[in-house]
PDB file of C-alpha atoms in Angstrom:
ATOM      1  CA  MET A 167     -70.109 -37.533  71.034  1.00  0.00           C
ATOM      2  CA  ALA A 168     -70.982 -39.479  67.957  1.00  0.00           C
ATOM      3  CA  ALA A 169     -74.231 -37.591  67.516  1.00  0.00           C
ATOM      4  CA  PHE A 170     -72.280 -34.355  67.216  1.00  0.00           C
ATOM      5  CA  ALA A 171     -69.813 -35.576  64.661  1.00  0.00           C
ATOM      6  CA  LEU A 172     -72.513 -35.436  61.367  1.00  0.00           C
ATOM      7  CA  SER A 173     -81.698 -41.736  53.915  1.00  0.00           C
ATOM      8  CA  VAL A 174     -80.369 -39.369  51.527  1.00  0.00           C
ATOM      9  CA  THR A 175     -82.949 -37.920  49.193  1.00  0.00           C
ATOM     10  CA  ALA A 176     -82.400 -37.953  45.456  1.00  0.00           C
ATOM     11  CA  PRO A 177     -81.329 -34.245  45.368  1.00  0.00           C
ATOM     12  CA  THR A 178     -78.611 -34.936  47.958  1.00  0.00           C
ATOM     13  CA  ALA A 179     -77.308 -37.884  45.958  1.00  0.00           C
ATOM     14  CA  ALA A 180     -77.174 -35.720  42.854  1.00  0.00           C
ATOM     15  CA  LEU A 181     -75.122 -33.045  44.635  1.00  0.00           C
ATOM     16  CA  ALA A 182     -72.703 -35.725  45.793  1.00  0.00           C
ATOM     17  CA  GLN A 183     -71.571 -36.178  42.170  1.00  0.00           C
ATOM     18  CA  GLU A 184     -69.150 -33.274  42.633  1.00  0.00           C
ATOM     19  CA  ALA A 185     -65.728 -34.452  43.842  1.00  0.00           C
ATOM     20  CA  ARG A 186     -65.188 -32.333  46.930  1.00  0.00           C
ATOM     21  CA  GLN A 187     -63.765 -32.393  50.438  1.00  0.00           C
ATOM     22  CA  VAL A 188     -65.490 -30.931  53.488  1.00  0.00           C
ATOM     23  CA  GLU A 189     -63.565 -30.177  56.695  1.00  0.00           C
ATOM     24  CA  ILE A 190     -65.337 -29.418  59.971  1.00  0.00           C
ATOM     25  CA  GLY A 191     -63.987 -28.615  63.428  1.00  0.00           C
ATOM     26  CA  TYR A 192     -65.916 -28.725  66.714  1.00  0.00           C
ATOM     27  CA  GLU A 193     -65.108 -27.793  70.302  1.00  0.00           C
ATOM     28  CA  ILE A 194     -66.780 -29.448  73.314  1.00  0.00           C
ATOM     29  CA  THR A 195     -66.574 -27.693  76.695  1.00  0.00           C
ATOM     30  CA  PHE A 196     -67.512 -28.932  80.199  1.00  0.00           C
ATOM     31  CA  ALA A 197     -68.741 -26.278  82.643  1.00  0.00           C
ATOM     32  CA  GLY A 198     -66.934 -23.665  80.574  1.00  0.00           C
ATOM     33  CA  PHE A 199     -63.605 -25.512  80.396  1.00  0.00           C
ATOM     34  CA  ALA A 200     -62.093 -26.901  77.204  1.00  0.00           C
ATOM     35  CA  GLY A 201     -62.787 -30.612  76.956  1.00  0.00           C
ATOM     36  CA  PHE A 202     -62.869 -32.367  73.596  1.00  0.00           C
ATOM     37  CA  ARG A 203     -62.113 -31.474  70.007  1.00  0.00           C
ATOM     38  CA  ILE A 204     -63.755 -33.260  67.092  1.00  0.00           C
ATOM     39  CA  ASP A 205     -62.253 -32.883  63.611  1.00  0.00           C
ATOM     40  CA  VAL A 206     -64.130 -34.306  60.615  1.00  0.00           C
ATOM     41  CA  THR A 207     -62.977 -34.754  57.014  1.00  0.00           C
ATOM     42  CA  ALA A 208     -65.589 -35.878  54.473  1.00  0.00           C
ATOM     43  CA  ARG A 209     -64.852 -36.743  50.842  1.00  0.00           C
ATOM     44  CA  PHE A 210     -67.521 -37.098  48.187  1.00  0.00           C
ATOM     45  CA  ASN A 211     -66.848 -38.375  44.670  1.00  0.00           C
ATOM     46  CA  GLY A 212     -69.560 -39.537  42.325  1.00  0.00           C
ATOM     47  CA  ALA A 213     -71.745 -42.022  44.152  1.00  0.00           C
ATOM     48  CA  SER A 214     -69.215 -42.606  46.961  1.00  0.00           C
ATOM     49  CA  TYR A 215     -68.480 -41.026  50.328  1.00  0.00           C
ATOM     50  CA  ASP A 216     -65.562 -41.531  52.737  1.00  0.00           C
ATOM     51  CA  VAL A 217     -65.645 -39.729  56.096  1.00  0.00           C
ATOM     52  CA  GLU A 218     -63.089 -39.666  58.909  1.00  0.00           C
ATOM     53  CA  SER A 219     -63.391 -38.179  62.388  1.00  0.00           C
ATOM     54  CA  ARG A 220     -60.961 -37.748  65.255  1.00  0.00           C
ATOM     55  CA  THR A 221     -62.032 -37.049  68.847  1.00  0.00           C
ATOM     56  CA  PHE A 222     -59.403 -36.049  71.395  1.00  0.00           C
ATOM     57  CA  LYS A 223     -59.084 -34.256  74.719  1.00  0.00           C
ATOM     58  CA  GLU A 224     -57.616 -30.802  75.159  1.00  0.00           C
ATOM     59  CA  GLY A 225     -57.110 -28.167  77.830  1.00  0.00           C
ATOM     60  CA  MET A 226     -57.838 -28.886  81.486  1.00  0.00           C
ATOM     61  CA  LEU A 227     -59.622 -32.168  80.768  1.00  0.00           C
ATOM     62  CA  ARG A 228     -56.541 -33.508  78.998  1.00  0.00           C
ATOM     63  CA  ALA A 229     -54.311 -32.417  81.867  1.00  0.00           C
ATOM     64  CA  VAL A 230     -56.257 -34.016  84.712  1.00  0.00           C
ATOM     65  CA  THR A 231     -57.856 -37.137  83.157  1.00  0.00           C
ATOM     66  CA  MET A 232     -56.635 -40.253  81.395  1.00  0.00           C
ATOM     67  CA  GLN A 233     -55.546 -40.191  77.761  1.00  0.00           C
ATOM     68  CA  TYR A 234     -58.232 -40.540  75.094  1.00  0.00           C
ATOM     69  CA  ASP A 235     -57.943 -40.464  71.316  1.00  0.00           C
ATOM     70  CA  GLY A 236     -60.688 -41.863  69.102  1.00  0.00           C
ATOM     71  CA  ARG A 237     -60.768 -42.228  65.330  1.00  0.00           C
ATOM     72  CA  ASN A 238     -63.769 -43.343  63.281  1.00  0.00           C
ATOM     73  CA  ARG A 239     -63.943 -43.881  59.510  1.00  0.00           C
ATOM     74  CA  ALA A 240     -67.097 -44.634  57.545  1.00  0.00           C
ATOM     75  CA  TRP A 241     -67.503 -45.211  53.836  1.00  0.00           C
ATOM     76  CA  GLY A 242     -70.225 -46.199  51.425  1.00  0.00           C
ATOM     77  CA  GLY A 243     -72.261 -44.948  48.507  1.00  0.00           C
ATOM     78  CA  PHE A 244     -75.465 -43.320  47.368  1.00  0.00           C
ATOM     79  CA  SER A 245     -78.367 -44.851  45.494  1.00  0.00           C
ATOM     80  CA  PRO A 246     -81.866 -43.639  44.607  1.00  0.00           C
ATOM     81  CA  GLN A 247     -82.972 -45.254  47.894  1.00  0.00           C
ATOM     82  CA  GLY A 248     -80.498 -43.219  49.949  1.00  0.00           C
ATOM     83  CA  ALA A 249     -77.124 -43.688  51.625  1.00  0.00           C
ATOM     84  CA  GLN A 250     -75.754 -47.228  51.598  1.00  0.00           C
ATOM     85  CA  PRO A 251     -73.042 -47.735  54.277  1.00  0.00           C
ATOM     86  CA  THR A 252     -70.365 -50.225  53.233  1.00  0.00           C
ATOM     87  CA  ALA A 253     -68.199 -50.347  56.357  1.00  0.00           C
ATOM     88  CA  GLY A 254     -66.914 -48.454  59.342  1.00  0.00           C
ATOM     89  CA  SER A 255     -63.826 -48.644  61.520  1.00  0.00           C
ATOM     90  CA  LEU A 256     -63.210 -47.476  65.060  1.00  0.00           C
ATOM     91  CA  SER A 257     -59.814 -47.013  66.692  1.00  0.00           C
ATOM     92  CA  ILE A 258     -59.636 -45.924  70.331  1.00  0.00           C
ATOM     93  CA  MET A 259     -56.652 -45.267  72.582  1.00  0.00           C
ATOM     94  CA  VAL A 260     -57.536 -45.011  76.285  1.00  0.00           C
ATOM     95  CA  ASP A 261     -54.733 -44.715  78.848  1.00  0.00           C
ATOM     96  CA  ASN A 262     -52.251 -46.229  76.351  1.00  0.00           C
ATOM     97  CA  LYS A 263     -54.539 -49.208  75.722  1.00  0.00           C
ATOM     98  CA  PRO A 264     -55.525 -49.432  72.033  1.00  0.00           C
ATOM     99  CA  ARG A 265     -58.682 -51.047  70.645  1.00  0.00           C
ATOM    100  CA  THR A 266     -59.745 -51.333  67.030  1.00  0.00           C
ATOM    101  CA  TRP A 267     -62.998 -52.584  65.552  1.00  0.00           C
ATOM    102  CA  VAL A 268     -64.055 -52.922  61.921  1.00  0.00           C
ATOM    103  CA  ALA A 269     -67.654 -53.570  60.817  1.00  0.00           C
ATOM    104  CA  GLN A 270     -68.796 -54.442  57.306  1.00  0.00           C
ATOM    105  CA  TYR A 271     -72.438 -54.211  56.283  1.00  0.00           C
ATOM    106  CA  GLY A 272     -74.267 -56.644  54.033  1.00  0.00           C
ATOM    107  CA  ALA A 273     -77.730 -57.251  52.670  1.00  0.00           C
ATOM    108  CA  GLY A 274     -80.605 -56.804  55.090  1.00  0.00           C
ATOM    109  CA  GLY A 275     -78.437 -55.009  57.651  1.00  0.00           C
ATOM    110  CA  ALA A 276     -76.183 -58.016  58.288  1.00  0.00           C
ATOM    111  CA  MET A 277     -72.919 -57.135  60.029  1.00  0.00           C
ATOM    112  CA  SER A 278     -69.550 -58.884  60.083  1.00  0.00           C
ATOM    113  CA  GLU A 279     -66.929 -57.541  62.461  1.00  0.00           C
ATOM    114  CA  GLN A 280     -63.337 -57.870  63.590  1.00  0.00           C
ATOM    115  CA  HIS A 281     -61.903 -56.925  66.999  1.00  0.00           C
ATOM    116  CA  ASN A 282     -58.303 -56.273  67.983  1.00  0.00           C
ATOM    117  CA  PRO A 283     -57.645 -57.335  70.689  1.00  0.00           C
ATOM    118  CA  ALA A 284     -60.222 -60.114  70.567  1.00  0.00           C
ATOM    119  CA  TRP A 285     -63.343 -59.371  72.601  1.00  0.00           C
ATOM    120  CA  LYS A 286     -64.605 -62.315  74.634  1.00  0.00           C
ATOM    121  CA  PRO A 287     -67.391 -60.969  76.831  1.00  0.00           C
ATOM    122  CA  PRO A 288     -69.177 -62.945  79.552  1.00  0.00           C
ATOM    123  CA  PRO A 289     -72.694 -64.100  78.586  1.00  0.00           C
ATOM    124  CA  GLN A 290     -74.412 -61.098  80.175  1.00  0.00           C
ATOM    125  CA  HIS A 291     -72.416 -58.694  77.958  1.00  0.00           C
ATOM    126  CA  VAL A 292     -72.851 -60.482  74.629  1.00  0.00           C
ATOM    127  CA  ILE A 293     -74.649 -58.492  71.914  1.00  0.00           C
ATOM    128  CA  PRO A 294     -77.211 -60.893  70.363  1.00  0.00           C
ATOM    129  CA  ASP A 295     -77.189 -61.312  66.593  1.00  0.00           C
ATOM    130  CA  ASP A 296     -80.665 -59.836  66.250  1.00  0.00           C
ATOM    131  CA  GLN A 297     -79.444 -56.659  67.985  1.00  0.00           C
ATOM    132  CA  ARG A 298     -76.272 -56.439  65.892  1.00  0.00           C
ATOM    133  CA  THR A 299     -78.243 -56.661  62.633  1.00  0.00           C
ATOM    134  CA  GLY A 300     -79.123 -53.206  61.354  1.00  0.00           C
ATOM    135  CA  SER A 301     -76.828 -51.377  63.789  1.00  0.00           C
ATOM    136  CA  LEU A 302     -74.090 -49.027  62.583  1.00  0.00           C
ATOM    137  CA  ASP A 303     -70.758 -47.764  63.866  1.00  0.00           C
ATOM    138  CA  PRO A 304     -71.013 -44.317  65.522  1.00  0.00           C
ATOM    139  CA  LEU A 305     -69.912 -42.279  62.503  1.00  0.00           C
ATOM    140  CA  SER A 306     -72.044 -44.186  59.963  1.00  0.00           C
ATOM    141  CA  ALA A 307     -75.006 -43.766  62.306  1.00  0.00           C
ATOM    142  CA  ALA A 308     -74.382 -40.012  62.595  1.00  0.00           C
ATOM    143  CA  LEU A 309     -74.097 -39.724  58.822  1.00  0.00           C
ATOM    144  CA  THR A 310     -77.523 -41.283  58.288  1.00  0.00           C
ATOM    145  CA  VAL A 311     -78.946 -38.446  60.385  1.00  0.00           C
ATOM    146  CA  GLY A 312     -77.089 -35.626  58.626  1.00  0.00           C
ATOM    147  CA  PHE A 313     -77.702 -37.058  55.157  1.00  0.00           C
ATOM    148  CA  ALA A 314     -81.436 -37.131  55.887  1.00  0.00           C
ATOM    149  CA  GLY A 315     -81.541 -33.339  55.644  1.00  0.00           C
ATOM    150  CA  ASP A 316     -84.824 -31.863  56.854  1.00  0.00           C
ATOM    151  CA  ALA A 317     -85.950 -35.368  57.904  1.00  0.00           C
ATOM    152  CA  ALA A 318     -83.027 -35.805  60.306  1.00  0.00           C
ATOM    153  CA  CYS A 319     -85.162 -35.888  63.452  1.00  0.00           C
ATOM    154  CA  ASP A 320     -88.004 -38.115  64.659  1.00  0.00           C
ATOM    155  CA  ARG A 321     -86.131 -41.405  64.283  1.00  0.00           C
ATOM    156  CA  THR A 322     -84.333 -44.085  66.281  1.00  0.00           C
ATOM    157  CA  VAL A 323     -80.737 -44.759  65.214  1.00  0.00           C
ATOM    158  CA  PRO A 324     -79.219 -48.123  66.291  1.00  0.00           C
ATOM    159  CA  THR A 325     -75.518 -47.608  67.097  1.00  0.00           C
ATOM    160  CA  ASN A 326     -72.778 -50.119  67.873  1.00  0.00           C
ATOM    161  CA  ASP A 327     -69.154 -49.492  68.882  1.00  0.00           C
ATOM    162  CA  GLY A 328     -68.250 -53.188  68.983  1.00  0.00           C
ATOM    163  CA  LYS A 329     -68.870 -53.542  72.712  1.00  0.00           C
ATOM    164  CA  ARG A 330     -72.063 -51.554  73.306  1.00  0.00           C
ATOM    165  CA  ARG A 331     -75.396 -51.423  71.468  1.00  0.00           C
ATOM    166  CA  ILE A 332     -77.179 -48.139  72.114  1.00  0.00           C
ATOM    167  CA  ASP A 333     -80.258 -46.651  70.480  1.00  0.00           C
ATOM    168  CA  ILE A 334     -80.195 -42.899  69.828  1.00  0.00           C
ATOM    169  CA  LEU A 335     -83.741 -41.514  69.945  1.00  0.00           C
ATOM    170  CA  ILE A 336     -84.055 -38.198  68.099  1.00  0.00           C
ATOM    171  CA  ARG A 337     -87.063 -35.890  68.360  1.00  0.00           C
ATOM    172  CA  LYS A 338     -87.646 -32.572  66.610  1.00  0.00           C
ATOM    173  CA  ILE A 339     -88.540 -29.726  68.974  1.00  0.00           C
ATOM    174  CA  GLY A 340     -88.448 -26.748  66.619  1.00  0.00           C
ATOM    175  CA  MET A 341     -86.563 -24.435  64.261  1.00  0.00           C
ATOM    176  CA  GLU A 342     -84.332 -21.420  64.999  1.00  0.00           C
ATOM    177  CA  SER A 343     -82.900 -18.640  62.887  1.00  0.00           C
ATOM    178  CA  PRO A 344     -79.109 -18.451  62.485  1.00  0.00           C
ATOM    179  CA  ALA A 345     -79.076 -15.305  64.663  1.00  0.00           C
ATOM    180  CA  ALA A 346     -81.091 -16.891  67.483  1.00  0.00           C
ATOM    181  CA  ALA A 347     -79.009 -20.076  67.381  1.00  0.00           C
ATOM    182  CA  GLY A 348     -75.724 -18.179  67.290  1.00  0.00           C
ATOM    183  CA  VAL A 349     -74.656 -19.861  64.034  1.00  0.00           C
ATOM    184  CA  PRO A 350     -74.432 -16.956  61.566  1.00  0.00           C
ATOM    185  CA  THR A 351     -72.906 -19.076  58.787  1.00  0.00           C
ATOM    186  CA  ALA A 352     -75.977 -21.327  58.538  1.00  0.00           C
ATOM    187  CA  LYS A 353     -77.969 -21.207  55.302  1.00  0.00           C
ATOM    188  CA  GLY A 354     -81.548 -20.827  56.500  1.00  0.00           C
ATOM    189  CA  ASP A 355     -83.140 -21.852  59.782  1.00  0.00           C
ATOM    190  CA  LEU A 356     -81.580 -24.558  61.954  1.00  0.00           C
ATOM    191  CA  LEU A 357     -83.375 -27.772  62.862  1.00  0.00           C
ATOM    192  CA  VAL A 358     -83.426 -28.232  66.665  1.00  0.00           C
ATOM    193  CA  CYS A 359     -83.677 -31.767  68.055  1.00  0.00           C
ATOM    194  CA  GLU A 360     -83.463 -33.564  71.397  1.00  0.00           C
ATOM    195  CA  LEU A 361     -81.407 -36.774  71.597  1.00  0.00           C
ATOM    196  CA  TYR A 362     -81.941 -39.518  74.175  1.00  0.00           C
ATOM    197  CA  THR A 363     -79.914 -42.693  74.596  1.00  0.00           C
ATOM    198  CA  LYS A 364     -81.238 -46.142  75.407  1.00  0.00           C
ATOM    199  CA  ARG A 365     -78.973 -49.031  76.333  1.00  0.00           C
ATOM    200  CA  VAL A 366     -79.740 -52.193  74.402  1.00  0.00           C
ATOM    201  CA  ALA A 367     -76.955 -54.726  75.049  1.00  0.00           C
ATOM    202  CA  GLY A 368     -73.240 -55.057  75.654  1.00  0.00           C
ATOM    203  CA  GLU A 369     -70.585 -54.074  78.157  1.00  0.00           C
ATOM    204  CA  PHE A 370     -71.267 -51.007  80.312  1.00  0.00           C
ATOM    205  CA  GLU A 371     -69.059 -49.767  83.141  1.00  0.00           C
ATOM    206  CA  ASP A 372     -71.952 -48.914  85.446  1.00  0.00           C
ATOM    207  CA  ALA A 373     -75.232 -50.698  86.019  1.00  0.00           C
ATOM    208  CA  PRO A 374     -78.299 -49.038  84.490  1.00  0.00           C
ATOM    209  CA  LYS A 375     -80.505 -47.160  86.935  1.00  0.00           C
ATOM    210  CA  GLU A 376     -84.213 -47.651  87.330  1.00  0.00           C
ATOM    211  CA  ALA A 377     -85.143 -45.406  84.419  1.00  0.00           C
ATOM    212  CA  GLU A 378     -82.940 -44.385  81.497  1.00  0.00           C
ATOM    213  CA  THR A 379     -84.540 -40.934  81.359  1.00  0.00           C
ATOM    214  CA  LYS A 380     -83.623 -40.327  85.022  1.00  0.00           C
ATOM    215  CA  ARG A 381     -80.037 -41.373  84.420  1.00  0.00           C
ATOM    216  CA  GLU A 382     -79.453 -38.915  81.624  1.00  0.00           C
ATOM    217  CA  GLN A 383     -80.957 -35.631  80.495  1.00  0.00           C
ATOM    218  CA  PRO A 384     -81.591 -35.236  76.766  1.00  0.00           C
ATOM    219  CA  MET A 385     -78.927 -33.684  74.582  1.00  0.00           C
ATOM    220  CA  LYS A 386     -80.053 -30.746  72.451  1.00  0.00           C
ATOM    221  CA  VAL A 387     -78.514 -30.465  68.972  1.00  0.00           C
ATOM    222  CA  TRP A 388     -78.910 -27.781  66.304  1.00  0.00           C
ATOM    223  CA  PHE A 389     -78.571 -29.080  62.709  1.00  0.00           C
ATOM    224  CA  ALA A 390     -77.649 -26.531  60.037  1.00  0.00           C
ATOM    225  CA  ARG A 391     -77.200 -26.365  56.298  1.00  0.00           C
ATOM    226  CA  LEU A 392     -73.663 -25.077  55.772  1.00  0.00           C
ATOM    227  CA  ASP A 393     -73.197 -25.702  52.036  1.00  0.00           C
ATOM    228  CA  ASN A 394     -75.349 -25.993  48.915  1.00  0.00           C
ATOM    229  CA  SER A 395     -76.363 -29.606  49.596  1.00  0.00           C
ATOM    230  CA  GLN A 396     -79.379 -30.863  51.533  1.00  0.00           C
ATOM    231  CA  VAL A 397     -77.124 -32.224  54.308  1.00  0.00           C
ATOM    232  CA  ARG A 398     -77.827 -31.027  57.858  1.00  0.00           C
ATOM    233  CA  TYR A 399     -74.562 -30.736  59.802  1.00  0.00           C
ATOM    234  CA  PRO A 400     -74.569 -30.580  63.629  1.00  0.00           C
ATOM    235  CA  ALA A 401     -73.588 -27.013  64.473  1.00  0.00           C
ATOM    236  CA  LYS A 402     -74.317 -26.624  68.189  1.00  0.00           C
ATOM    237  CA  LEU A 403     -74.888 -28.878  71.216  1.00  0.00           C
ATOM    238  CA  GLU A 404     -76.039 -28.499  74.822  1.00  0.00           C
ATOM    239  CA  ALA A 405     -76.469 -31.145  77.537  1.00  0.00           C
ATOM    240  CA  SER A 406     -76.887 -30.910  81.322  1.00  0.00           C
ATOM    241  CA  THR A 407     -74.963 -33.403  83.471  1.00  0.00           C
ATOM    242  CA  GLY A 408     -74.065 -33.845  87.120  1.00  0.00           C
ATOM    243  CA  PHE A 409     -70.666 -32.329  86.310  1.00  0.00           C
ATOM    244  CA  GLY A 410     -72.092 -29.192  84.690  1.00  0.00           C
ATOM    245  CA  THR A 411     -73.309 -28.197  81.256  1.00  0.00           C
ATOM    246  CA  ILE A 412     -71.672 -29.667  78.172  1.00  0.00           C
ATOM    247  CA  ARG A 413     -71.621 -27.337  75.182  1.00  0.00           C
ATOM    248  CA  GLY A 414     -70.456 -27.932  71.656  1.00  0.00           C
ATOM    249  CA  LYS A 415     -69.875 -25.378  68.953  1.00  0.00           C
ATOM    250  CA  LEU A 416     -68.744 -25.239  65.346  1.00  0.00           C
ATOM    251  CA  LEU A 417     -65.201 -23.908  64.985  1.00  0.00           C
ATOM    252  CA  TRP A 418     -64.906 -23.988  61.204  1.00  0.00           C
ATOM    253  CA  PHE A 419     -66.465 -25.332  58.030  1.00  0.00           C
ATOM    254  CA  ARG A 420     -64.434 -25.499  54.818  1.00  0.00           C
ATOM    255  CA  GLU A 421     -64.961 -27.155  51.441  1.00  0.00           C
ATOM    256  CA  ARG A 422     -62.870 -27.447  48.293  1.00  0.00           C
ATOM    257  CA  PRO A 423     -62.484 -29.699  45.230  1.00  0.00           C
ATOM    258  CA  LEU A 424     -60.739 -33.039  45.701  1.00  0.00           C
ATOM    259  CA  THR A 425     -57.281 -33.561  44.246  1.00  0.00           C
ATOM    260  CA  SER A 426     -56.757 -36.631  42.070  1.00  0.00           C
ATOM    261  CA  GLN A 427     -54.652 -38.230  44.837  1.00  0.00           C
ATOM    262  CA  GLU A 428     -57.343 -37.622  47.466  1.00  0.00           C
ATOM    263  CA  SER A 429     -59.925 -39.132  45.168  1.00  0.00           C
ATOM    264  CA  ALA A 430     -57.755 -42.226  44.703  1.00  0.00           C
ATOM    265  CA  GLU A 431     -57.331 -42.604  48.467  1.00  0.00           C
ATOM    266  CA  MET A 432     -61.071 -42.893  49.043  1.00  0.00           C
ATOM    267  CA  ARG A 433     -62.473 -46.243  50.146  1.00  0.00           C
ATOM    268  CA  ARG A 434     -65.236 -47.465  47.864  1.00  0.00           C
TER     269      ARG A 434
END
């Protein structure tokens, strides 16, 4: 889901000087039934950004499956070289069992992290230091894609949720008009990409099958410009699974100036 939630070129960094808040809502359905909602709030002020997302179940999926509520926050800044993530936090509630994880990023991609409760994996589930370095929490990783604008695709994004290291492989497959994509609010053509996942290290509930590509079909994501910045926001998603087709769509996109209090609440 992280890929659906959202380096930076110099024009994007310049646009980020305006103090503004962006609010985005998404709906994820499974085989036509309501499944997940993803709400995103992004604040930009000067050379800083602070983004929060919440992912939660709704409808039939909420009624018949275990509780899930996930919150991710990512903050950092902009420089002439692009986006510079400072830190990210992840808070997950599954079946009344909470887990929180905070990652801070240093020079050269170094990561320091804190787990609550403490995570003490067996040797086969440990994430080696060389695989932790350069990886990002799910929301920070998604932001690096969206902030890349027209260069969002054709990259490998190393993600880390504290227990699992996964590479997201993104490949551009074309462009579509807003009418063809079914996203009439998009400003110009949408960038269409395929996303694959590759397990790297960590704790997984099921053993990997012979080939990662056989285990999982690619996810197709449409990235759109929805404001006057160069940012490409995910606007539509499709993925085929053994349980049916997963579809994601944009419910709303709103932006407005930040209040002084909201600006003060931003993490720097």
